[in-house]
Short mmCIF file of C-alpha atoms and ligand atoms in Angstrom, two decimals:
data_model
loop_
_atom_site.label_atom_id
_atom_site.label_comp_id
_atom_site.label_asym_id
_atom_site.label_seq_id
_atom_site.Cartn_x
_atom_site.Cartn_y
_atom_site.Cartn_z
CA MET A 1 -65.88 36.72 -61.05
CA SER A 2 -67.11 36.68 -64.69
CA LYS A 3 -70.82 37.17 -66.05
CA LEU A 4 -73.07 36.05 -68.92
CA LEU A 5 -75.27 38.40 -70.68
CA ILE A 6 -77.57 36.42 -72.86
CA ASP A 7 -80.08 38.69 -75.64
CA GLY A 8 -82.91 35.99 -75.93
CA CYS A 9 -85.38 34.54 -78.34
CA ARG A 10 -83.16 33.97 -81.34
CA ILE A 11 -83.13 31.03 -83.35
CA LEU A 12 -80.19 28.78 -83.37
CA GLY A 13 -78.81 26.65 -86.10
CA GLY A 14 -75.69 25.00 -87.42
CA GLU A 15 -72.97 22.63 -85.72
CA THR A 16 -70.91 22.09 -82.83
CA LYS A 17 -68.80 19.40 -81.52
CA VAL A 18 -69.36 18.41 -77.91
CA GLN A 19 -66.42 18.44 -75.62
CA GLY A 20 -64.82 15.28 -73.72
CA SER A 21 -66.42 14.49 -70.62
CA LYS A 22 -65.32 15.88 -67.57
CA ASN A 23 -66.58 13.25 -65.37
CA SER A 24 -64.15 10.50 -67.54
CA ALA A 25 -61.68 12.89 -67.86
CA LEU A 26 -61.19 13.40 -64.04
CA PRO A 27 -60.88 10.42 -62.55
CA ILE A 28 -58.79 8.97 -65.11
CA LEU A 29 -56.03 11.53 -65.07
CA ALA A 30 -55.79 10.76 -61.05
CA ALA A 31 -55.48 6.88 -62.60
CA SER A 32 -52.60 8.06 -64.72
CA LEU A 33 -50.77 8.09 -61.07
CA LEU A 34 -50.69 4.10 -61.36
CA SER A 35 -48.23 3.62 -64.09
CA ARG A 36 -44.70 5.32 -64.40
CA GLY A 37 -44.00 7.23 -67.45
CA GLU A 38 -46.00 9.16 -70.08
CA SER A 39 -49.84 8.95 -70.61
CA VAL A 40 -51.65 11.05 -73.48
CA PHE A 41 -55.27 12.07 -73.24
CA PHE A 42 -57.06 13.35 -75.99
CA GLY A 43 -60.33 15.14 -76.19
CA CYS A 44 -59.46 16.36 -72.68
CA PRO A 45 -62.01 19.66 -72.16
CA LYS A 46 -60.40 22.73 -71.13
CA LEU A 47 -62.14 23.21 -67.52
CA SER A 48 -61.24 24.65 -64.53
CA ASP A 49 -61.74 21.22 -62.94
CA VAL A 50 -59.43 19.55 -64.88
CA ASP A 51 -56.94 22.56 -64.24
CA SER A 52 -57.27 21.37 -60.55
CA SER A 53 -56.18 17.84 -61.23
CA VAL A 54 -53.32 19.24 -62.99
CA LYS A 55 -52.69 20.97 -60.06
CA ILE A 56 -52.75 18.42 -58.08
CA LEU A 57 -50.86 16.19 -60.20
CA ARG A 58 -48.25 18.74 -60.58
CA TYR A 59 -48.41 19.10 -56.54
CA LEU A 60 -47.63 15.70 -56.36
CA GLY A 61 -44.34 15.87 -58.53
CA CYS A 62 -46.07 14.80 -62.34
CA ARG A 63 -45.27 16.61 -65.29
CA VAL A 64 -48.09 18.25 -67.30
CA LYS A 65 -48.20 19.46 -70.59
CA ARG A 66 -51.31 20.81 -72.42
CA SER A 67 -51.32 21.63 -76.19
CA GLY A 68 -55.32 22.36 -77.13
CA HIS A 69 -57.47 19.15 -76.00
CA THR A 70 -54.43 17.02 -75.71
CA LEU A 71 -52.78 16.40 -71.78
CA VAL A 72 -49.70 14.35 -71.11
CA VAL A 73 -48.91 13.44 -67.82
CA ASN A 74 -45.33 11.99 -67.10
CA THR A 75 -45.51 10.73 -63.07
CA GLU A 76 -41.80 9.51 -63.23
CA SER A 77 -41.12 11.86 -60.71
CA ILE A 78 -43.99 11.76 -58.38
CA ASN A 79 -42.40 12.24 -55.12
CA ARG A 80 -45.65 13.08 -52.32
CA ASP A 81 -48.42 11.39 -50.85
CA ASP A 82 -50.30 14.46 -49.74
CA ILE A 83 -52.57 16.71 -51.32
CA PRO A 84 -53.24 19.96 -49.15
CA GLU A 85 -56.89 21.11 -48.17
CA ALA A 86 -56.95 24.13 -50.69
CA MET A 87 -56.57 21.65 -53.57
CA MET A 88 -59.13 19.16 -51.76
CA ARG A 89 -61.26 21.88 -51.79
CA LEU A 90 -61.47 22.86 -55.39
CA MET A 91 -63.48 19.86 -56.73
CA ARG A 92 -65.40 16.81 -55.29
CA SER A 93 -63.55 14.48 -57.30
CA SER A 94 -60.40 15.45 -55.34
CA ILE A 95 -61.36 12.27 -53.48
CA ILE A 96 -60.45 9.73 -56.27
CA TYR A 97 -56.77 10.82 -55.14
CA ALA A 98 -57.41 8.89 -52.26
CA GLY A 99 -57.25 5.39 -54.22
CA ALA A 100 -54.84 6.40 -56.76
CA LEU A 101 -52.19 7.37 -54.04
CA LEU A 102 -52.86 4.05 -51.85
CA ALA A 103 -52.53 1.97 -54.86
CA THR A 104 -49.40 4.04 -56.20
CA THR A 105 -47.63 4.68 -52.66
CA GLY A 106 -49.80 2.55 -50.14
CA ARG A 107 -50.32 6.21 -48.26
CA ALA A 108 -52.32 8.91 -48.76
CA ARG A 109 -52.92 11.93 -46.74
CA LEU A 110 -55.75 14.72 -47.71
CA THR A 111 -59.18 16.13 -46.27
CA PHE A 112 -62.66 15.99 -47.22
CA PRO A 113 -63.10 17.08 -50.73
CA GLY A 114 -64.81 20.06 -51.82
CA GLY A 115 -67.44 20.74 -54.96
CA CYS A 116 -70.78 21.69 -55.43
CA GLU A 117 -73.31 22.44 -52.77
CA ILE A 118 -75.84 19.89 -54.02
CA GLY A 119 -76.93 18.27 -50.93
CA ASN A 120 -74.92 16.59 -48.26
CA ARG A 121 -72.05 14.46 -49.93
CA PRO A 122 -70.51 11.95 -47.68
CA ILE A 123 -67.60 9.74 -48.46
CA ASP A 124 -68.70 7.14 -45.91
CA LEU A 125 -68.72 4.38 -48.65
CA HIS A 126 -65.43 5.52 -49.97
CA LEU A 127 -63.80 5.04 -46.77
CA SER A 128 -65.79 1.82 -45.88
CA ALA A 129 -64.89 0.25 -49.13
CA PHE A 130 -60.45 1.16 -48.77
CA LYS A 131 -60.91 -0.47 -45.17
CA ARG A 132 -62.49 -3.38 -46.87
CA LEU A 133 -59.58 -3.12 -49.23
CA GLY A 134 -56.67 -3.34 -46.15
CA ALA A 135 -56.27 0.43 -45.24
CA GLU A 136 -56.10 1.97 -42.38
CA ILE A 137 -57.89 5.21 -41.96
CA THR A 138 -57.42 7.80 -39.36
CA GLU A 139 -59.17 11.35 -39.25
CA ARG A 140 -58.03 13.85 -37.60
CA HIS A 141 -59.25 17.54 -37.11
CA GLY A 142 -60.34 17.27 -40.59
CA GLU A 143 -57.57 15.50 -42.11
CA LEU A 144 -57.59 11.86 -43.41
CA ILE A 145 -54.65 9.51 -43.45
CA PHE A 146 -54.57 6.44 -45.17
CA LYS A 147 -52.22 3.58 -44.95
CA ALA A 148 -51.41 0.03 -46.42
CA PRO A 149 -47.90 -0.28 -45.97
CA LYS A 150 -48.10 -3.97 -47.18
CA GLY A 151 -50.33 -2.74 -49.90
CA LEU A 152 -54.01 -3.72 -50.40
CA LYS A 153 -55.72 -6.91 -50.76
CA GLY A 154 -58.44 -7.48 -52.94
CA ALA A 155 -61.96 -7.98 -51.62
CA ASN A 156 -65.70 -8.24 -52.13
CA ILE A 157 -67.64 -5.00 -51.84
CA ALA A 158 -71.50 -4.35 -52.02
CA LEU A 159 -72.16 -0.78 -52.61
CA SER A 160 -75.53 0.01 -50.61
CA PHE A 161 -76.13 2.52 -53.40
CA PRO A 162 -74.34 2.79 -56.71
CA SER A 163 -71.91 5.38 -55.74
CA VAL A 164 -70.05 6.97 -59.32
CA GLY A 165 -66.98 7.83 -57.25
CA ALA A 166 -66.75 5.25 -54.78
CA THR A 167 -67.38 2.72 -58.03
CA GLU A 168 -64.16 4.79 -59.68
CA ASN A 169 -62.30 4.92 -56.11
CA ILE A 170 -62.46 1.16 -56.06
CA MET A 171 -61.51 0.53 -59.55
CA ILE A 172 -58.33 2.70 -59.25
CA ALA A 173 -57.32 1.17 -55.94
CA ALA A 174 -57.94 -2.59 -56.49
CA ALA A 175 -56.49 -2.15 -59.91
CA LYS A 176 -52.99 -2.74 -58.24
CA ALA A 177 -53.91 -4.73 -55.29
CA LYS A 178 -53.23 -8.33 -54.31
CA GLY A 179 -55.79 -10.59 -55.70
CA THR A 180 -59.27 -10.12 -56.70
CA THR A 181 -61.88 -7.53 -55.74
CA VAL A 182 -65.66 -7.92 -56.79
CA ILE A 183 -67.52 -4.69 -56.54
CA THR A 184 -71.55 -5.26 -56.58
CA ASN A 185 -74.03 -2.62 -56.93
CA ALA A 186 -71.59 -0.79 -59.26
CA ALA A 187 -72.26 2.89 -60.76
CA ARG A 188 -72.97 1.61 -64.30
CA GLU A 189 -72.39 4.81 -65.71
CA PRO A 190 -70.10 5.31 -69.51
CA GLU A 191 -67.25 7.41 -67.34
CA ILE A 192 -66.92 4.07 -65.52
CA THR A 193 -66.28 2.25 -68.66
CA ASP A 194 -64.25 4.65 -69.71
CA LEU A 195 -62.16 4.67 -66.27
CA ALA A 196 -61.69 0.59 -67.31
CA ASP A 197 -61.12 1.02 -70.57
CA TYR A 198 -57.94 3.15 -69.90
CA LEU A 199 -56.54 1.31 -66.89
CA ASN A 200 -57.47 -2.01 -68.82
CA ALA A 201 -54.69 -0.42 -71.76
CA CYS A 202 -52.49 0.50 -69.03
CA GLY A 203 -52.30 -3.38 -68.32
CA ALA A 204 -55.12 -4.13 -65.42
CA SER A 205 -57.94 -6.47 -65.36
CA ILE A 206 -61.18 -5.04 -65.21
CA GLU A 207 -64.26 -6.90 -66.58
CA GLY A 208 -67.95 -6.04 -65.91
CA ALA A 209 -67.56 -1.61 -65.90
CA GLY A 210 -70.92 -0.64 -67.14
CA GLU A 211 -72.68 -4.03 -65.71
CA GLY A 212 -73.58 -3.82 -61.76
CA THR A 213 -70.87 -6.51 -60.98
CA VAL A 214 -67.19 -5.23 -61.67
CA ILE A 215 -64.47 -7.95 -61.37
CA ILE A 216 -60.69 -6.32 -60.81
CA ASP A 217 -57.76 -8.61 -60.69
CA GLY A 218 -55.36 -6.63 -59.34
CA LYS A 219 -51.72 -6.58 -61.33
CA GLU A 220 -48.47 -5.86 -59.34
CA LYS A 221 -47.34 -3.46 -62.21
CA LEU A 222 -49.17 -1.46 -64.77
CA HIS A 223 -48.05 0.61 -68.06
CA PRO A 224 -48.79 4.29 -69.45
CA ALA A 225 -51.06 4.14 -71.98
CA ASN A 226 -52.45 6.90 -74.46
CA HIS A 227 -56.77 7.40 -74.05
CA SER A 228 -59.17 9.29 -75.89
CA ILE A 229 -62.27 10.90 -73.34
CA ILE A 230 -65.59 10.05 -74.48
CA PRO A 231 -67.63 12.84 -75.10
CA ASP A 232 -69.82 14.38 -72.89
CA ARG A 233 -73.67 13.20 -72.28
CA ILE A 234 -74.22 15.90 -69.69
CA VAL A 235 -73.16 18.82 -72.09
CA ALA A 236 -74.99 17.15 -75.17
CA ALA A 237 -78.49 17.22 -73.05
CA THR A 238 -77.96 20.83 -72.74
CA LEU A 239 -77.19 21.93 -75.56
CA MET A 240 -80.16 19.71 -76.97
CA SER A 241 -81.91 21.70 -74.25
CA ALA A 242 -80.58 25.20 -76.09
CA SER A 243 -82.01 23.86 -79.25
CA ALA A 244 -85.74 23.07 -77.80
CA VAL A 245 -85.90 26.07 -76.05
CA THR A 246 -85.32 28.41 -79.00
CA GLY A 247 -87.43 26.14 -81.21
CA SER A 248 -84.33 25.21 -83.85
CA GLU A 249 -82.56 22.73 -85.43
CA ILE A 250 -78.58 22.22 -84.81
CA THR A 251 -76.33 19.47 -85.39
CA LEU A 252 -74.17 17.79 -82.26
CA ASP A 253 -71.10 16.20 -83.16
CA GLY A 254 -69.21 13.93 -81.54
CA VAL A 255 -72.15 12.07 -79.41
CA ILE A 256 -72.56 8.57 -78.49
CA LYS A 257 -76.51 7.55 -79.06
CA SER A 258 -76.82 5.15 -76.39
CA HIS A 259 -75.38 7.42 -73.51
CA LEU A 260 -78.44 9.42 -74.15
CA ASP A 261 -80.69 7.02 -74.28
CA ALA A 262 -82.72 7.74 -70.69
CA ILE A 263 -82.45 11.69 -72.33
CA ILE A 264 -84.02 11.49 -75.76
CA PRO A 265 -87.30 10.24 -75.26
CA CYS A 266 -87.69 13.12 -72.92
CA PHE A 267 -87.10 15.49 -75.48
CA GLU A 268 -89.31 13.26 -78.15
CA GLN A 269 -92.12 13.63 -75.86
CA ALA A 270 -91.62 17.19 -76.11
CA GLY A 271 -91.97 17.36 -79.79
CA CYS A 272 -88.76 17.58 -80.95
CA LYS A 273 -87.44 15.28 -83.51
CA ILE A 274 -83.62 13.50 -83.27
CA ASP A 275 -81.90 11.81 -85.94
CA PHE A 276 -78.69 10.43 -86.10
CA ASP A 277 -75.51 9.74 -88.52
CA ALA A 278 -73.13 7.91 -86.95
CA GLN A 279 -71.54 10.06 -84.18
CA LYS A 280 -73.61 13.22 -85.51
CA MET A 281 -77.02 14.16 -83.65
CA ARG A 282 -79.56 16.47 -85.35
CA ILE A 283 -82.20 17.97 -83.04
CA LYS A 284 -84.93 20.14 -84.48
CA ALA A 285 -87.30 21.54 -81.69
CA PRO A 286 -91.31 22.48 -82.76
CA LYS A 287 -92.37 26.03 -82.31
CA ARG A 288 -94.34 25.16 -79.11
CA LEU A 289 -92.81 22.30 -76.89
CA LYS A 290 -95.24 19.69 -75.41
CA SER A 291 -94.80 18.58 -71.42
CA LEU A 292 -91.99 16.18 -70.87
CA GLY A 293 -94.31 14.10 -68.50
CA LEU A 294 -92.43 12.73 -65.30
CA ILE A 295 -88.71 12.67 -65.06
CA ARG A 296 -87.05 10.75 -62.34
CA THR A 297 -83.41 11.28 -61.83
CA ASN A 298 -81.68 7.75 -61.14
CA PRO A 299 -78.42 5.48 -61.65
CA TYR A 300 -77.66 5.08 -64.95
CA PRO A 301 -78.93 3.90 -67.04
CA GLY A 302 -81.90 6.20 -65.38
CA PHE A 303 -82.08 9.77 -66.32
CA PRO A 304 -79.06 11.47 -65.12
CA THR A 305 -79.31 14.19 -62.25
CA ASP A 306 -76.95 16.63 -63.89
CA ALA A 307 -79.21 16.95 -66.82
CA GLN A 308 -81.96 17.56 -64.26
CA ALA A 309 -81.46 21.04 -64.50
CA PRO A 310 -81.53 21.84 -68.36
CA LEU A 311 -84.30 19.93 -68.79
CA MET A 312 -86.29 21.84 -66.49
CA ALA A 313 -85.16 24.72 -68.39
CA VAL A 314 -87.24 22.95 -71.16
CA SER A 315 -90.25 22.42 -69.41
CA ALA A 316 -90.52 25.75 -68.09
CA VAL A 317 -91.44 26.90 -71.40
CA ALA A 318 -93.10 23.39 -72.76
CA GLU A 319 -97.12 23.49 -72.30
CA GLY A 320 -98.70 21.74 -69.54
CA ILE A 321 -97.24 20.11 -66.46
CA THR A 322 -93.86 18.25 -66.07
CA VAL A 323 -93.10 16.46 -63.04
CA PHE A 324 -89.30 16.02 -61.80
CA SER A 325 -88.63 13.72 -58.84
CA GLU A 326 -84.61 14.37 -57.73
CA ASN A 327 -83.67 10.88 -56.24
CA ILE A 328 -80.15 11.27 -56.44
CA PHE A 329 -79.16 14.70 -54.34
CA GLU A 330 -81.61 16.26 -51.89
CA SER A 331 -80.40 19.94 -52.31
CA ARG A 332 -80.80 20.22 -56.57
CA TYR A 333 -83.47 22.26 -57.20
CA LYS A 334 -81.47 25.86 -56.26
CA HIS A 335 -81.81 26.86 -59.78
CA VAL A 336 -85.66 26.82 -59.44
CA GLY A 337 -85.55 30.10 -57.44
CA GLU A 338 -83.98 31.43 -60.55
CA PHE A 339 -86.38 30.10 -62.77
CA VAL A 340 -89.11 31.60 -61.18
CA ARG A 341 -87.21 35.02 -61.65
CA LEU A 342 -87.67 34.85 -65.34
CA GLY A 343 -91.35 33.77 -64.66
CA ALA A 344 -91.42 30.38 -64.85
CA ASP A 345 -94.12 28.34 -62.89
CA ILE A 346 -92.58 25.33 -60.54
CA LYS A 347 -93.40 24.47 -57.28
CA VAL A 348 -91.05 22.55 -55.06
CA GLU A 349 -92.00 20.10 -52.45
CA GLY A 350 -89.64 18.01 -51.24
CA LYS A 351 -87.59 16.04 -53.82
CA VAL A 352 -90.36 16.50 -56.37
CA ALA A 353 -90.68 20.06 -58.61
CA VAL A 354 -93.84 20.64 -60.47
CA VAL A 355 -93.40 22.78 -63.66
CA ASP A 356 -96.33 24.53 -65.52
CA GLY A 357 -94.84 25.58 -68.45
CA VAL A 358 -95.48 29.20 -69.70
CA ARG A 359 -95.81 30.77 -73.07
CA LYS A 360 -92.86 33.09 -72.35
CA LEU A 361 -89.82 34.42 -70.05
CA TYR A 362 -88.76 37.34 -69.50
CA SER A 363 -85.51 38.20 -68.51
CA ALA A 364 -83.85 39.09 -65.12
CA PRO A 365 -81.02 39.28 -62.97
CA LEU A 366 -79.88 35.61 -62.65
CA CYS A 367 -77.52 34.18 -59.76
CA ALA A 368 -75.75 31.11 -60.42
CA LYS A 369 -75.80 28.37 -57.43
CA ASP A 370 -74.12 25.17 -58.91
CA LEU A 371 -72.42 23.67 -62.07
CA ARG A 372 -75.40 22.32 -63.73
CA GLY A 373 -77.74 24.91 -62.45
CA SER A 374 -76.04 27.78 -63.91
CA ALA A 375 -75.91 25.99 -67.48
CA ALA A 376 -79.87 25.34 -67.22
CA LEU A 377 -80.07 29.10 -66.27
CA ALA A 378 -78.47 29.79 -69.54
CA VAL A 379 -80.74 27.91 -71.30
CA ALA A 380 -83.44 29.48 -69.83
CA ALA A 381 -81.86 32.71 -70.65
CA LEU A 382 -82.32 31.50 -74.52
CA ALA A 383 -85.57 31.29 -74.22
CA ALA A 384 -86.33 34.81 -72.44
CA GLU A 385 -87.33 38.29 -73.94
CA GLY A 386 -84.54 40.92 -73.01
CA THR A 387 -80.85 40.72 -71.94
CA THR A 388 -80.31 38.26 -68.99
CA GLU A 389 -77.09 39.07 -67.02
CA ILE A 390 -75.99 35.46 -65.29
CA ASP A 391 -73.62 36.18 -62.18
CA THR A 392 -70.79 33.90 -60.86
CA THR A 393 -70.39 31.72 -64.24
CA GLU A 394 -67.42 30.13 -62.25
CA TYR A 395 -69.51 27.22 -61.68
CA LEU A 396 -69.78 27.07 -65.48
CA GLU A 397 -66.45 26.98 -66.36
CA ARG A 398 -66.21 23.82 -63.83
CA GLY A 399 -67.40 21.89 -66.45
CA TYR A 400 -68.75 23.64 -69.85
CA GLU A 401 -65.86 24.90 -72.47
CA ASP A 402 -66.56 28.02 -73.31
CA LEU A 403 -69.88 27.64 -73.85
CA GLU A 404 -70.55 31.24 -74.96
CA VAL A 405 -68.16 30.66 -77.73
CA VAL A 406 -70.34 27.43 -78.66
CA LEU A 407 -73.50 29.14 -78.08
CA THR A 408 -72.52 32.06 -80.01
CA SER A 409 -71.14 29.74 -82.77
CA LEU A 410 -74.62 28.44 -82.85
CA GLY A 411 -76.46 32.07 -83.31
CA ALA A 412 -77.25 32.84 -79.66
CA SER A 413 -75.96 36.47 -78.59
CA VAL A 414 -73.70 35.47 -75.43
CA ARG A 415 -71.30 37.65 -74.25
CA LYS A 416 -68.74 37.02 -71.12
CA ILE A 417 -67.83 39.85 -69.16
C1 LIG B 501 -70.55 11.83 -59.84
C2 LIG B 501 -70.76 13.22 -60.95
C3 LIG B 501 -71.74 14.18 -60.75
C4 LIG B 501 -73.10 13.27 -60.77
C5 LIG B 501 -72.78 12.03 -59.83
C6 LIG B 501 -74.14 11.47 -59.99
C7 LIG B 501 -68.03 12.99 -61.14
C8 LIG B 501 -66.99 14.14 -61.19
N1 LIG B 501 -68.96 13.56 -60.79
O1 LIG B 501 -70.47 12.61 -58.30
O2 LIG B 501 -71.76 14.99 -61.76
O3 LIG B 501 -74.13 14.32 -60.23
O4 LIG B 501 -71.91 11.36 -59.85
O5 LIG B 501 -74.45 11.24 -61.14
O6 LIG B 501 -68.26 12.28 -61.76
N2 LIG B 501 -73.21 9.23 -51.20
C9 LIG B 501 -72.91 8.67 -50.32
N3 LIG B 501 -71.83 8.16 -49.62
C10 LIG B 501 -70.47 8.38 -50.69
C11 LIG B 501 -70.71 8.55 -51.87
C12 LIG B 501 -71.71 8.99 -52.46
O7 LIG B 501 -74.06 8.82 -49.36
O8 LIG B 501 -69.71 7.58 -50.17
C13 LIG B 501 -74.83 9.45 -52.37
C14 LIG B 501 -74.55 10.77 -52.41
O9 LIG B 501 -74.76 11.65 -51.49
C15 LIG B 501 -75.04 10.97 -53.85
C16 LIG B 501 -75.37 9.79 -54.35
O10 LIG B 501 -74.74 8.41 -53.13
O11 LIG B 501 -76.42 11.22 -52.95
C17 LIG B 501 -74.75 9.66 -55.45
O12 LIG B 501 -73.54 10.26 -55.15
P1 LIG B 501 -72.08 9.64 -56.25
O13 LIG B 501 -72.49 8.63 -57.34
O14 LIG B 501 -71.22 9.08 -55.65
O15 LIG B 501 -71.96 11.00 -57.54
P2 LIG B 501 -70.48 11.84 -57.46
O16 LIG B 501 -69.32 10.77 -57.69
O17 LIG B 501 -69.69 12.62 -56.04
#
């Protein structure tokens, strides 16, 4: 178990590069199973969730090499179609291997996935979509066995909710199915488009990724391809939050503006000035932030649920009332109790949190409860007087590459022990 020690109230400055997106890298690594040979991935962040994916790929028989942020995956010697429970439990994204294995071997034997406890996270949409594609699924003693001995068949799949993971799983499974698959009410997140770009580079035919209807013409054979992972918009939002709570000016390199369209106005409403020069973003925060108004989390292009906790840290020290409405996950306010220990004034009722910004936060021992929440605690600690100790930062390492090094390079005092 590691801890972060953060001395708050320091002004930040300078420039940092935003890491590659975890939520893009994970499904793309799974999708590499669809072609035989060597795919090279650039900008792959060094995270424990990526290590977990590499573990699964190696278990399945792939050879994987990492050099800095480049991962080389060679799938020539895949020799299994099962994933042990211990590996499935490492992260939610392990469920994406169901689609990848089904498309590759016509079989998959795995268990329910793990991941952060941010609410009941069912996989019913994934399972019903696989059935529509012709897979037989049996569930016994927590084990899920998927079979499509004659291969998957294209189908029309209408999602009752635009689930990111289900959309990705269907795209991967359908990329090699016989015939055409049409997903309606598909998730539109940038990570979906990144996955489609990779699969299309492998010879797949996917149209409409990033829109509500995605059309996949199945191909019998795909070939390996090289791909650069998109920058992580949630890490960008977290670093913007760090700048905001410390009243600082920083520059983020490697940011795609359109991916932050729902987030930038919240910072502007708080009084931050934001400029872009190609893929560089400069954010300059005022001495005292103003309320962020009303923030409703929603599927993309709405405000992302993953940025809710970091922006709540911002609202905790912004003058006036900010209201959050969490519409994606039902238990995503676990950071609130920790913010309150720092002196924040936050009330939660169901999916709504009301934050009355205080002038100052004061250090306290904190305990992280999930990935984005842990980053948000680090942001709040930057604004707190004194030294804040944050426990269980292994959550942080699942999604943030060396956050303590990044923040220290910007002038913060952050130690990992
Ligand atoms: C992905 C992201 C996660 C982000 C989330 C929402 C990855 C690795 N993770 O998670 O960081 O917070 O999108 O943007 O990309 N649901 C069902 N049945 C299902 C699937 C989902 O009811 O079969 C519900 C979930 O419980 C949740 C909502 O749909 O309430 C959204 O979940 P989903 O979009 O699937 O999130 P993930 O893909 O798990």
